[in-house]
mmCIF file of C-alpha atoms in Angstrom:
data_model
loop_
_atom_site.group_PDB
_atom_site.id
_atom_site.type_symbol
_atom_site.label_atom_id
_atom_site.label_comp_id
_atom_site.label_asym_id
_atom_site.label_seq_id
_atom_site.Cartn_x
_atom_site.Cartn_y
_atom_site.Cartn_z
ATOM 1 C CA MET A 29 0.000 0.000 0.000
ATOM 2 C CA ILE A 30 2.851 2.378 0.973
ATOM 3 C CA ALA A 31 4.810 1.404 -2.151
ATOM 4 C CA GLY A 32 1.749 2.185 -4.257
ATOM 5 C CA ARG A 33 1.381 5.602 -2.673
ATOM 6 C CA THR A 34 5.090 6.311 -3.165
ATOM 7 C CA THR A 35 4.864 5.332 -6.822
ATOM 8 C CA SER A 36 1.817 7.572 -7.289
ATOM 9 C CA ALA A 37 3.577 10.492 -5.587
ATOM 10 C CA VAL A 38 6.678 10.073 -7.761
ATOM 11 C CA ALA A 39 4.492 9.852 -10.851
ATOM 12 C CA ALA A 40 2.635 13.026 -9.828
ATOM 13 C CA ILE A 41 5.888 14.906 -9.217
ATOM 14 C CA PHE A 42 7.282 13.713 -12.554
ATOM 15 C CA THR A 43 4.082 14.721 -14.358
ATOM 16 C CA SER A 44 4.166 18.145 -12.688
ATOM 17 C CA LEU A 45 7.808 18.702 -13.645
ATOM 18 C CA LEU A 46 7.160 17.552 -17.202
ATOM 19 C CA PHE A 47 4.153 19.875 -17.480
ATOM 20 C CA GLY A 48 6.228 22.755 -16.094
ATOM 21 C CA TYR A 49 8.969 22.032 -18.606
ATOM 22 C CA PHE A 50 6.569 22.167 -21.544
ATOM 23 C CA ILE A 51 4.930 25.379 -20.266
ATOM 24 C CA CYS A 52 8.323 27.078 -19.808
ATOM 25 C CA ASN A 53 9.493 25.822 -23.174
ATOM 26 C CA TYR A 54 6.319 27.105 -24.828
ATOM 27 C CA TYR A 55 6.624 30.593 -23.366
ATOM 28 C CA SER A 56 10.344 30.762 -24.065
ATOM 29 C CA LYS A 57 9.538 30.221 -27.731
ATOM 30 C CA LYS A 58 7.081 33.106 -27.613
ATOM 31 C CA LYS A 59 9.895 35.500 -26.785
ATOM 32 C CA PHE A 60 11.728 37.506 -29.406
ATOM 33 C CA VAL A 61 14.234 36.058 -31.801
ATOM 34 C CA ASN A 62 17.268 37.873 -30.407
ATOM 35 C CA LYS A 63 17.429 36.427 -26.888
ATOM 36 C CA LYS A 64 20.113 38.165 -24.846
ATOM 37 C CA LYS A 65 22.125 37.044 -21.865
ATOM 38 C CA ASN A 66 21.758 40.376 -20.060
ATOM 39 C CA ASN A 67 25.463 40.540 -19.279
ATOM 40 C CA ASN A 68 26.565 43.372 -21.520
ATOM 41 C CA GLY A 69 25.209 46.495 -19.837
ATOM 42 C CA LEU A 70 23.418 49.121 -21.888
ATOM 43 C CA VAL A 71 24.027 47.202 -25.115
ATOM 44 C CA ASP A 72 21.602 44.477 -24.027
ATOM 45 C CA ALA A 73 18.828 47.040 -23.573
ATOM 46 C CA ILE A 74 18.855 47.907 -27.293
ATOM 47 C CA GLY A 75 16.268 46.205 -29.494
ATOM 48 C CA ASN A 76 13.520 43.699 -28.674
ATOM 49 C CA THR A 77 11.069 46.587 -28.396
ATOM 50 C CA PRO A 78 7.313 45.939 -27.977
ATOM 51 C CA LEU A 79 4.991 45.768 -30.959
ATOM 52 C CA ILE A 80 1.674 47.347 -29.929
ATOM 53 C CA ARG A 81 -1.756 47.672 -31.498
ATOM 54 C CA ILE A 82 -2.556 51.306 -32.264
ATOM 55 C CA ASN A 83 -6.158 51.084 -31.200
ATOM 56 C CA SER A 84 -7.579 54.274 -32.692
ATOM 57 C CA LEU A 85 -6.150 53.669 -36.174
ATOM 58 C CA SER A 86 -7.018 49.972 -36.122
ATOM 59 C CA ASP A 87 -10.628 50.650 -35.123
ATOM 60 C CA ALA A 88 -10.994 53.407 -37.727
ATOM 61 C CA THR A 89 -9.638 51.360 -40.644
ATOM 62 C CA GLY A 90 -10.757 47.826 -39.814
ATOM 63 C CA CYS A 91 -7.118 46.689 -40.032
ATOM 64 C CA GLN A 92 -4.720 45.689 -37.289
ATOM 65 C CA ILE A 93 -2.237 48.580 -37.312
ATOM 66 C CA LEU A 94 0.778 47.744 -35.165
ATOM 67 C CA GLY A 95 3.592 50.073 -34.091
ATOM 68 C CA LYS A 96 7.112 48.965 -33.141
ATOM 69 C CA CYS A 97 7.948 51.045 -30.057
ATOM 70 C CA GLU A 98 11.493 52.094 -30.913
ATOM 71 C CA PHE A 99 11.205 55.116 -28.608
ATOM 72 C CA LEU A 100 11.716 52.623 -25.753
ATOM 73 C CA ASN A 101 15.352 51.999 -26.695
ATOM 74 C CA PRO A 102 17.766 53.480 -24.083
ATOM 75 C CA GLY A 103 18.737 56.366 -26.377
ATOM 76 C CA GLY A 104 15.080 56.998 -27.166
ATOM 77 C CA SER A 105 14.941 56.044 -30.842
ATOM 78 C CA VAL A 106 15.286 53.430 -33.568
ATOM 79 C CA LYS A 107 18.771 54.804 -34.271
ATOM 80 C CA ASP A 108 20.170 53.032 -31.193
ATOM 81 C CA ARG A 109 20.204 49.861 -33.303
ATOM 82 C CA VAL A 110 22.194 51.602 -36.026
ATOM 83 C CA ALA A 111 24.674 53.187 -33.616
ATOM 84 C CA LEU A 112 25.335 49.831 -31.965
ATOM 85 C CA GLN A 113 25.832 47.977 -35.261
ATOM 86 C CA ILE A 114 28.108 50.672 -36.698
ATOM 87 C CA ILE A 115 30.303 50.843 -33.593
ATOM 88 C CA GLN A 116 30.583 47.077 -33.179
ATOM 89 C CA GLU A 117 31.516 46.520 -36.825
ATOM 90 C CA ALA A 118 34.043 49.373 -36.773
ATOM 91 C CA LEU A 119 35.747 47.988 -33.665
ATOM 92 C CA GLU A 120 35.838 44.474 -35.116
ATOM 93 C CA SER A 121 37.359 45.711 -38.396
ATOM 94 C CA GLY A 122 39.953 47.893 -36.666
ATOM 95 C CA GLN A 123 38.613 51.107 -38.193
ATOM 96 C CA LEU A 124 37.847 52.294 -34.659
ATOM 97 C CA ARG A 125 39.811 51.834 -31.432
ATOM 98 C CA ARG A 126 38.772 52.243 -27.814
ATOM 99 C CA GLY A 127 39.512 55.847 -26.950
ATOM 100 C CA GLY A 128 38.682 56.891 -30.505
ATOM 101 C CA ILE A 129 36.185 59.535 -31.594
ATOM 102 C CA ILE A 130 33.136 58.651 -33.666
ATOM 103 C CA THR A 131 32.067 61.535 -35.886
ATOM 104 C CA GLU A 132 28.704 61.884 -37.571
ATOM 105 C CA GLY A 133 26.618 64.413 -39.442
ATOM 106 C CA SER A 134 23.075 64.060 -38.154
ATOM 107 C CA ALA A 135 19.847 65.987 -37.755
ATOM 108 C CA GLY A 136 19.606 64.571 -34.267
ATOM 109 C CA SER A 137 18.469 61.028 -33.536
ATOM 110 C CA THR A 138 21.504 59.134 -34.846
ATOM 111 C CA ALA A 139 23.787 61.595 -33.080
ATOM 112 C CA ILE A 140 21.927 61.066 -29.801
ATOM 113 C CA SER A 141 22.189 57.306 -30.221
ATOM 114 C CA ILE A 142 25.918 57.364 -30.992
ATOM 115 C CA ALA A 143 26.503 59.664 -28.017
ATOM 116 C CA THR A 144 24.523 57.193 -25.883
ATOM 117 C CA VAL A 145 26.229 54.004 -27.091
ATOM 118 C CA ALA A 146 29.833 55.193 -27.635
ATOM 119 C CA PRO A 147 30.817 55.386 -23.927
ATOM 120 C CA ALA A 148 29.798 51.731 -23.493
ATOM 121 C CA PHE A 149 32.702 50.919 -25.821
ATOM 122 C CA GLY A 150 35.143 53.436 -24.346
ATOM 123 C CA CYS A 151 34.719 55.864 -27.237
ATOM 124 C CA LYS A 152 33.761 59.526 -27.619
ATOM 125 C CA CYS A 153 31.486 61.294 -30.047
ATOM 126 C CA HIS A 154 31.693 64.472 -32.156
ATOM 127 C CA VAL A 155 28.501 65.535 -33.945
ATOM 128 C CA VAL A 156 27.991 68.048 -36.735
ATOM 129 C CA ILE A 157 24.369 69.152 -36.877
ATOM 130 C CA PRO A 158 22.443 71.663 -39.031
ATOM 131 C CA ASP A 159 21.655 74.763 -36.996
ATOM 132 C CA ASP A 160 17.944 74.677 -37.881
ATOM 133 C CA ALA A 161 17.387 71.314 -36.165
ATOM 134 C CA ALA A 162 15.350 71.394 -32.956
ATOM 135 C CA ILE A 163 17.575 72.917 -30.257
ATOM 136 C CA GLU A 164 16.696 70.257 -27.671
ATOM 137 C CA LYS A 165 18.511 67.678 -29.812
ATOM 138 C CA SER A 166 21.797 69.581 -29.470
ATOM 139 C CA GLN A 167 21.169 69.991 -25.766
ATOM 140 C CA ILE A 168 20.628 66.247 -25.307
ATOM 141 C CA ILE A 169 23.786 65.390 -27.283
ATOM 142 C CA GLU A 170 25.893 67.777 -25.216
ATOM 143 C CA ALA A 171 24.369 66.482 -21.977
ATOM 144 C CA LEU A 172 25.467 62.989 -23.061
ATOM 145 C CA GLY A 173 29.072 64.224 -23.163
ATOM 146 C CA ALA A 174 29.508 64.559 -26.930
ATOM 147 C CA THR A 175 30.854 67.637 -28.717
ATOM 148 C CA VAL A 176 28.354 69.413 -30.949
ATOM 149 C CA GLU A 177 29.228 71.556 -33.943
ATOM 150 C CA ARG A 178 26.231 73.437 -35.363
ATOM 151 C CA VAL A 179 26.565 74.599 -38.986
ATOM 152 C CA ARG A 180 24.347 76.296 -41.549
ATOM 153 C CA PRO A 181 22.321 74.012 -43.858
ATOM 154 C CA VAL A 182 23.750 73.705 -47.380
ATOM 155 C CA SER A 183 23.503 71.223 -50.258
ATOM 156 C CA ILE A 184 25.126 67.805 -49.819
ATOM 157 C CA THR A 185 27.417 68.716 -52.724
ATOM 158 C CA HIS A 186 28.870 71.618 -50.725
ATOM 159 C CA LYS A 187 32.112 70.941 -48.845
ATOM 160 C CA ASP A 188 30.565 72.461 -45.709
ATOM 161 C CA HIS A 189 27.442 70.307 -45.631
ATOM 162 C CA PHE A 190 27.207 68.887 -42.114
ATOM 163 C CA VAL A 191 27.896 65.331 -43.326
ATOM 164 C CA ASN A 192 31.014 66.407 -45.242
ATOM 165 C CA ILE A 193 32.326 68.336 -42.240
ATOM 166 C CA ALA A 194 31.819 65.249 -40.051
ATOM 167 C CA ARG A 195 33.839 63.186 -42.538
ATOM 168 C CA ARG A 196 36.655 65.752 -42.353
ATOM 169 C CA ARG A 197 36.602 65.728 -38.558
ATOM 170 C CA ALA A 198 37.318 61.972 -38.560
ATOM 171 C CA SER A 199 40.341 62.578 -40.806
ATOM 172 C CA GLU A 200 41.523 65.357 -38.528
ATOM 173 C CA ALA A 201 41.212 63.085 -35.494
ATOM 174 C CA ASN A 202 43.325 60.448 -37.234
ATOM 175 C CA GLU A 203 45.959 63.028 -38.182
ATOM 176 C CA PHE A 204 45.994 64.240 -34.606
ATOM 177 C CA ALA A 205 46.426 60.693 -33.256
ATOM 178 C CA LEU A 206 49.236 60.025 -35.760
ATOM 179 C CA LYS A 207 51.077 63.146 -34.710
ATOM 180 C CA ASN A 208 50.790 62.227 -31.018
ATOM 181 C CA ARG A 209 51.991 58.670 -31.632
ATOM 182 C CA SER A 210 54.947 59.944 -33.636
ATOM 183 C CA GLN A 211 55.984 62.205 -30.791
ATOM 184 C CA LEU A 212 55.574 59.446 -28.192
ATOM 185 C CA ASN A 213 57.391 56.821 -30.242
ATOM 186 C CA GLY A 214 60.080 59.146 -31.469
ATOM 187 C CA LYS A 215 59.473 58.035 -35.043
ATOM 188 C CA ASP A 216 57.253 58.893 -37.969
ATOM 189 C CA THR A 217 53.954 56.924 -37.804
ATOM 190 C CA LYS A 218 52.140 56.708 -41.111
ATOM 191 C CA GLN A 219 48.786 55.065 -40.309
ATOM 192 C CA ALA A 220 46.009 55.145 -37.714
ATOM 193 C CA ASN A 221 42.736 53.204 -37.971
ATOM 194 C CA GLY A 222 43.438 52.531 -41.638
ATOM 195 C CA HIS A 223 44.004 56.249 -42.270
ATOM 196 C CA GLU A 224 47.215 57.194 -44.044
ATOM 197 C CA SER A 225 48.737 60.565 -43.184
ATOM 198 C CA ASP A 226 48.573 63.210 -45.880
ATOM 199 C CA GLY A 227 51.208 65.254 -44.066
ATOM 200 C CA TYR A 228 48.807 68.122 -43.496
ATOM 201 C CA ARG A 229 48.741 69.662 -40.015
ATOM 202 C CA HIS A 230 45.053 69.766 -39.174
ATOM 203 C CA SER A 231 43.750 72.036 -36.467
ATOM 204 C CA SER A 232 42.351 69.871 -33.723
ATOM 205 C CA LEU A 233 39.221 69.835 -31.614
ATOM 206 C CA PHE A 234 40.270 66.677 -29.807
ATOM 207 C CA SER A 235 41.756 65.692 -26.448
ATOM 208 C CA THR A 236 45.406 64.635 -26.162
ATOM 209 C CA ASP A 237 44.485 60.990 -25.492
ATOM 210 C CA CYS A 238 42.471 60.735 -28.746
ATOM 211 C CA GLN A 239 43.020 57.351 -30.439
ATOM 212 C CA GLY A 240 41.922 58.527 -33.860
ATOM 213 C CA GLY A 241 38.594 59.083 -35.563
ATOM 214 C CA PHE A 242 35.935 57.070 -37.350
ATOM 215 C CA PHE A 243 33.219 58.559 -39.558
ATOM 216 C CA ALA A 244 29.990 56.650 -38.853
ATOM 217 C CA ASP A 245 28.524 57.536 -42.289
ATOM 218 C CA GLN A 246 24.977 56.412 -41.478
ATOM 219 C CA PHE A 247 23.720 57.146 -45.008
ATOM 220 C CA GLU A 248 26.184 54.925 -46.870
ATOM 221 C CA ASN A 249 27.444 52.521 -44.196
ATOM 222 C CA LEU A 250 25.584 49.234 -44.742
ATOM 223 C CA ALA A 251 25.867 48.413 -41.041
ATOM 224 C CA ASN A 252 22.726 50.582 -40.898
ATOM 225 C CA PHE A 253 20.853 48.202 -43.225
ATOM 226 C CA ARG A 254 22.205 45.165 -41.384
ATOM 227 C CA ALA A 255 20.974 46.470 -38.020
ATOM 228 C CA HIS A 256 17.414 46.201 -39.315
ATOM 229 C CA TYR A 257 17.842 43.145 -41.532
ATOM 230 C CA GLU A 258 19.334 41.196 -38.620
ATOM 231 C CA GLY A 259 17.362 42.819 -35.782
ATOM 232 C CA THR A 260 14.190 44.817 -36.436
ATOM 233 C CA GLY A 261 12.905 42.668 -39.295
ATOM 234 C CA PRO A 262 13.273 39.322 -37.462
ATOM 235 C CA GLU A 263 11.666 40.794 -34.348
ATOM 236 C CA ILE A 264 8.614 41.954 -36.323
ATOM 237 C CA TRP A 265 8.341 38.548 -37.986
ATOM 238 C CA GLU A 266 8.506 36.755 -34.627
ATOM 239 C CA GLN A 267 6.138 39.151 -32.845
ATOM 240 C CA THR A 268 3.471 38.752 -35.544
ATOM 241 C CA SER A 269 4.148 34.996 -35.906
ATOM 242 C CA GLY A 270 4.691 35.789 -39.570
ATOM 243 C CA LYS A 271 1.063 36.863 -39.926
ATOM 244 C CA LEU A 272 1.345 40.343 -41.393
ATOM 245 C CA ASP A 273 0.277 41.728 -44.717
ATOM 246 C CA ALA A 274 2.246 44.952 -45.021
ATOM 247 C CA PHE A 275 5.017 47.119 -43.652
ATOM 248 C CA VAL A 276 5.386 50.872 -44.180
ATOM 249 C CA ALA A 277 7.922 53.501 -43.117
ATOM 250 C CA ALA A 278 9.527 56.729 -44.252
ATOM 251 C CA ALA A 279 13.197 56.930 -45.223
ATOM 252 C CA GLY A 280 16.051 59.243 -44.333
ATOM 253 C CA THR A 281 19.158 57.124 -44.593
ATOM 254 C CA GLY A 282 16.904 54.317 -45.825
ATOM 255 C CA GLY A 283 18.319 51.717 -43.447
ATOM 256 C CA THR A 284 15.100 50.899 -41.592
ATOM 257 C CA VAL A 285 12.766 50.546 -44.572
ATOM 258 C CA ALA A 286 15.429 48.669 -46.554
ATOM 259 C CA GLY A 287 16.492 46.228 -43.843
ATOM 260 C CA VAL A 288 12.969 45.409 -42.675
ATOM 261 C CA SER A 289 11.475 45.151 -46.183
ATOM 262 C CA ARG A 290 14.278 42.912 -47.437
ATOM 263 C CA PHE A 291 13.967 40.541 -44.469
ATOM 264 C CA LEU A 292 10.154 40.342 -44.539
ATOM 265 C CA GLN A 293 9.959 39.741 -48.279
ATOM 266 C CA GLU A 294 12.592 37.036 -48.078
ATOM 267 C CA LYS A 295 10.462 35.336 -45.417
ATOM 268 C CA ASN A 296 7.246 35.826 -47.391
ATOM 269 C CA PRO A 297 7.137 37.552 -50.815
ATOM 270 C CA ASN A 298 3.420 38.269 -50.243
ATOM 271 C CA VAL A 299 4.197 40.802 -47.502
ATOM 272 C CA LYS A 300 3.790 44.173 -49.198
ATOM 273 C CA CYS A 301 6.334 46.847 -48.244
ATOM 274 C CA PHE A 302 5.768 50.552 -48.793
ATOM 275 C CA LEU A 303 7.466 53.921 -48.407
ATOM 276 C CA VAL A 304 5.727 57.031 -47.074
ATOM 277 C CA ASP A 305 7.527 60.156 -48.262
ATOM 278 C CA PRO A 306 7.380 63.747 -46.888
ATOM 279 C CA PRO A 307 7.266 66.995 -48.916
ATOM 280 C CA GLY A 308 10.347 67.901 -50.951
ATOM 281 C CA SER A 309 11.707 64.351 -51.041
ATOM 282 C CA GLY A 310 12.260 62.600 -54.365
ATOM 283 C CA LEU A 311 11.981 59.014 -53.120
ATOM 284 C CA PHE A 312 8.252 58.714 -53.884
ATOM 285 C CA ASN A 313 8.954 59.279 -57.563
ATOM 286 C CA LYS A 314 12.003 57.022 -57.453
ATOM 287 C CA VAL A 315 9.882 54.137 -56.137
ATOM 288 C CA THR A 316 6.792 54.750 -58.295
ATOM 289 C CA ARG A 317 8.410 56.003 -61.528
ATOM 290 C CA GLY A 318 12.029 54.924 -61.300
ATOM 291 C CA VAL A 319 13.294 58.513 -61.508
ATOM 292 C CA MET A 320 14.369 60.818 -58.674
ATOM 293 C CA TYR A 321 12.240 63.916 -59.158
ATOM 294 C CA THR A 322 10.481 66.572 -57.088
ATOM 295 C CA LYS A 323 7.891 69.211 -57.952
ATOM 296 C CA GLU A 324 10.122 71.868 -56.384
ATOM 297 C CA GLU A 325 12.956 71.048 -58.777
ATOM 298 C CA ALA A 326 10.592 71.236 -61.744
ATOM 299 C CA GLU A 327 9.496 74.695 -60.666
ATOM 300 C CA GLY A 328 13.096 75.870 -60.406
ATOM 301 C CA HIS A 329 13.040 76.401 -56.649
ATOM 302 C CA ARG A 330 16.256 75.823 -54.753
ATOM 303 C CA LEU A 331 15.409 74.498 -51.325
ATOM 304 C CA LYS A 332 17.291 75.560 -48.224
ATOM 305 C CA ASN A 333 17.532 71.896 -47.233
ATOM 306 C CA PRO A 334 17.776 68.724 -49.317
ATOM 307 C CA PHE A 335 14.118 68.312 -48.385
ATOM 308 C CA ASP A 336 11.460 70.829 -47.394
ATOM 309 C CA THR A 337 9.487 69.444 -44.471
ATOM 310 C CA ILE A 338 9.104 69.940 -40.735
ATOM 311 C CA THR A 339 9.424 66.170 -40.224
ATOM 312 C CA GLU A 340 13.065 65.923 -39.192
ATOM 313 C CA GLY A 341 15.246 62.984 -40.185
ATOM 314 C CA ILE A 342 13.234 61.757 -43.190
ATOM 315 C CA GLY A 343 13.109 62.732 -46.841
ATOM 316 C CA ILE A 344 16.051 62.816 -49.229
ATOM 317 C CA ASN A 345 16.866 63.474 -52.885
ATOM 318 C CA ARG A 346 19.397 60.772 -53.549
ATOM 319 C CA VAL A 347 19.477 56.981 -53.372
ATOM 320 C CA THR A 348 21.777 55.938 -50.540
ATOM 321 C CA LYS A 349 23.516 52.555 -50.428
ATOM 322 C CA ASN A 350 21.192 51.622 -47.587
ATOM 323 C CA PHE A 351 17.983 52.568 -49.404
ATOM 324 C CA ALA A 352 19.137 50.674 -52.499
ATOM 325 C CA GLU A 353 19.000 47.425 -50.503
ATOM 326 C CA GLY A 354 15.227 47.701 -49.960
ATOM 327 C CA LYS A 355 12.446 45.770 -51.672
ATOM 328 C CA LEU A 356 9.441 48.075 -52.003
ATOM 329 C CA ASP A 357 6.083 47.482 -53.673
ATOM 330 C CA GLY A 358 4.999 51.100 -53.762
ATOM 331 C CA ALA A 359 4.984 54.481 -52.067
ATOM 332 C CA PHE A 360 2.600 57.043 -50.599
ATOM 333 C CA ARG A 361 2.985 60.771 -50.169
ATOM 334 C CA GLY A 362 2.470 62.374 -46.788
ATOM 335 C CA THR A 363 2.131 66.057 -45.945
ATOM 336 C CA ASP A 364 3.368 68.108 -42.999
ATOM 337 C CA MET A 365 -0.228 68.927 -42.083
ATOM 338 C CA GLU A 366 -1.133 65.226 -42.000
ATOM 339 C CA ALA A 367 1.841 64.494 -39.743
ATOM 340 C CA VAL A 368 0.949 67.332 -37.358
ATOM 341 C CA GLU A 369 -2.703 66.269 -37.187
ATOM 342 C CA MET A 370 -1.765 62.601 -36.749
ATOM 343 C CA ALA A 371 0.554 63.375 -33.832
ATOM 344 C CA ARG A 372 -2.223 65.241 -31.998
ATOM 345 C CA PHE A 373 -4.802 62.578 -32.814
ATOM 346 C CA LEU A 374 -2.635 59.757 -31.420
ATOM 347 C CA LEU A 375 -1.805 61.729 -28.273
ATOM 348 C CA LYS A 376 -5.482 62.418 -27.617
ATOM 349 C CA ASN A 377 -6.842 58.965 -28.480
ATOM 350 C CA ASP A 378 -4.027 56.535 -27.645
ATOM 351 C CA GLY A 379 -1.755 58.402 -25.233
ATOM 352 C CA LEU A 380 1.081 58.057 -27.750
ATOM 353 C CA PHE A 381 3.410 61.078 -27.662
ATOM 354 C CA LEU A 382 5.332 60.622 -30.905
ATOM 355 C CA GLY A 383 7.922 62.515 -32.918
ATOM 356 C CA SER A 384 7.411 63.837 -36.428
ATOM 357 C CA SER A 385 8.746 60.839 -38.376
ATOM 358 C CA SER A 386 6.683 58.450 -36.232
ATOM 359 C CA ALA A 387 3.574 60.505 -37.013
ATOM 360 C CA MET A 388 4.372 60.377 -40.734
ATOM 361 C CA ASN A 389 4.795 56.605 -40.502
ATOM 362 C CA CYS A 390 1.322 56.365 -38.970
ATOM 363 C CA VAL A 391 -0.068 58.455 -41.833
ATOM 364 C CA GLY A 392 1.534 55.880 -44.124
ATOM 365 C CA ALA A 393 -0.031 53.010 -42.168
ATOM 366 C CA VAL A 394 -3.519 54.481 -42.637
ATOM 367 C CA ARG A 395 -2.857 55.009 -46.355
ATOM 368 C CA VAL A 396 -1.808 51.366 -46.689
ATOM 369 C CA ALA A 397 -4.934 50.266 -44.791
ATOM 370 C CA GLN A 398 -7.120 52.329 -47.118
ATOM 371 C CA SER A 399 -5.363 50.800 -50.117
ATOM 372 C CA LEU A 400 -5.565 47.161 -48.982
ATOM 373 C CA GLY A 401 -8.987 47.343 -47.307
ATOM 374 C CA PRO A 402 -10.182 46.008 -43.927
ATOM 375 C CA GLY A 403 -8.911 42.781 -42.385
ATOM 376 C CA HIS A 404 -5.181 43.242 -42.959
ATOM 377 C CA THR A 405 -2.292 43.485 -40.510
ATOM 378 C CA ILE A 406 0.027 46.448 -41.087
ATOM 379 C CA VAL A 407 3.240 47.220 -39.180
ATOM 380 C CA THR A 408 5.063 50.538 -38.926
ATOM 381 C CA ILE A 409 7.873 52.050 -36.857
ATOM 382 C CA LEU A 410 7.345 54.443 -33.942
ATOM 383 C CA CYS A 411 10.832 55.928 -34.316
ATOM 384 C CA ASP A 412 11.027 58.278 -31.346
ATOM 385 C CA SER A 413 8.882 60.195 -28.877
ATOM 386 C CA GLY A 414 7.803 63.825 -28.997
ATOM 387 C CA MET A 415 10.292 64.790 -26.276
ATOM 388 C CA ARG A 416 12.937 65.922 -28.761
ATOM 389 C CA HIS A 417 10.448 67.825 -30.945
ATOM 390 C CA LEU A 418 9.095 70.361 -28.442
ATOM 391 C CA SER A 419 10.596 73.514 -29.931
ATOM 392 C CA LYS A 420 9.228 72.950 -33.444
ATOM 393 C CA PHE A 421 6.823 70.082 -34.150
ATOM 394 C CA TYR A 422 4.956 70.632 -30.865
ATOM 395 C CA ASN A 423 5.377 74.420 -30.770
ATOM 396 C CA SER A 424 2.047 76.133 -31.505
ATOM 397 C CA GLU A 425 3.610 79.473 -32.438
ATOM 398 C CA TYR A 426 6.117 77.851 -34.822
ATOM 399 C CA LEU A 427 3.382 75.809 -36.528
ATOM 400 C CA SER A 428 1.113 78.855 -36.795
ATOM 401 C CA GLN A 429 3.819 80.757 -38.693
ATOM 402 C CA LEU A 430 3.898 77.918 -41.235
ATOM 403 C CA GLY A 431 0.117 77.648 -41.507
ATOM 404 C CA LEU A 432 0.167 74.247 -39.812
ATOM 405 C CA THR A 433 -2.106 74.813 -36.824
ATOM 406 C CA PRO A 434 -3.983 71.530 -36.237
ATOM 407 C CA LYS A 435 -7.780 71.747 -36.465
ATOM 408 C CA ALA A 436 -9.003 68.183 -36.982
ATOM 409 C CA THR A 437 -11.319 66.543 -34.462
ATOM 410 C CA ALA A 438 -10.850 63.014 -35.805
ATOM 411 C CA LEU A 439 -9.208 61.486 -38.903
ATOM 412 C CA GLU A 440 -11.001 63.645 -41.450
ATOM 413 C CA PHE A 441 -7.601 64.930 -42.630
ATOM 414 C CA LEU A 442 -7.111 61.430 -44.127
ATOM 415 C CA GLY A 443 -10.645 61.192 -45.504
ATOM 416 C CA ILE A 444 -12.012 59.087 -42.625
ATOM 417 C CA LYS A 445 -15.260 60.349 -41.095
#
């Protein structure tokens, strides 16, 4: 009798353990693709962001509209992924050393992310930023310990475009490091971080312990694309269990829309991928007609910026190496007014306080829903929050001067009653 009870107890314990194993195994498989060991500090907090249902837009369109909450990355934006990938690849290749300075030309978010991630690898950051970008972005970058150089906006072909200045600063940092090493070693050193001295004595903005410079080059560096092809795309696929119909996002460097679209379409060619493009950008015409073209160029207007929109960080008039990697089925135009109205609508109805590019992405998501019809699942990127857009995108006086005061009570600005 006792033996029977013992056998039953053992069997019950075994059954309980086996059940627990299967439950744990099941839920472990429900987690994201990129499981981390949580032993690498800040780096492990980047990525694996939630994918949430945007209730108001989903209810209004009859589609499931899902937003990837990239504003929850430690640096506050989707660009944390790019900064991490760029820095890791540069260190692995020897183009960057610990103690080196990462330079970048950025309208804000990438610069903030590099300034956030660089110290985790023992590096510093020097940012060149157009002086018409929201002032709070410069303030955040400086608070993170990076150096900020604000310059006037000019064409990308001009030697003093902020990206071209950032490239020069990396060269100057390498020259500076070479000179210091020569003095310490008592001999002429010819190379640093793959940079060969041109013999020119550059003026320096860098500390005496500088170990050279590395130009992040977010527009042309394919580490940007890989960050999303290897990270964001797989996460979206896993979080939707592969059951999505479309993906849409705007493009600045093009890394996000290219990396995600390429991954999703390789997993399932039936997933439709779209671009949403702001005013002044030529990418809409590039995708839909095969030719880079803008109405402003046709009218002979020369824009102050490469694009003419209040949505910072998106819109461009050239095909970057990153954008060229994308697989897109079509494109939609968005307007500044639509982005402004969308931001206010989402704040009021969903409690989502989003930045300008995130708002434009949501405009794109509604356009895709209207195009495909009810019953589809559409994913977009919530790039950053509204916190770094207070002085412009959320400034009533600034918007009033541009004739962009929001007036909508619902989604009538997108033709939804």
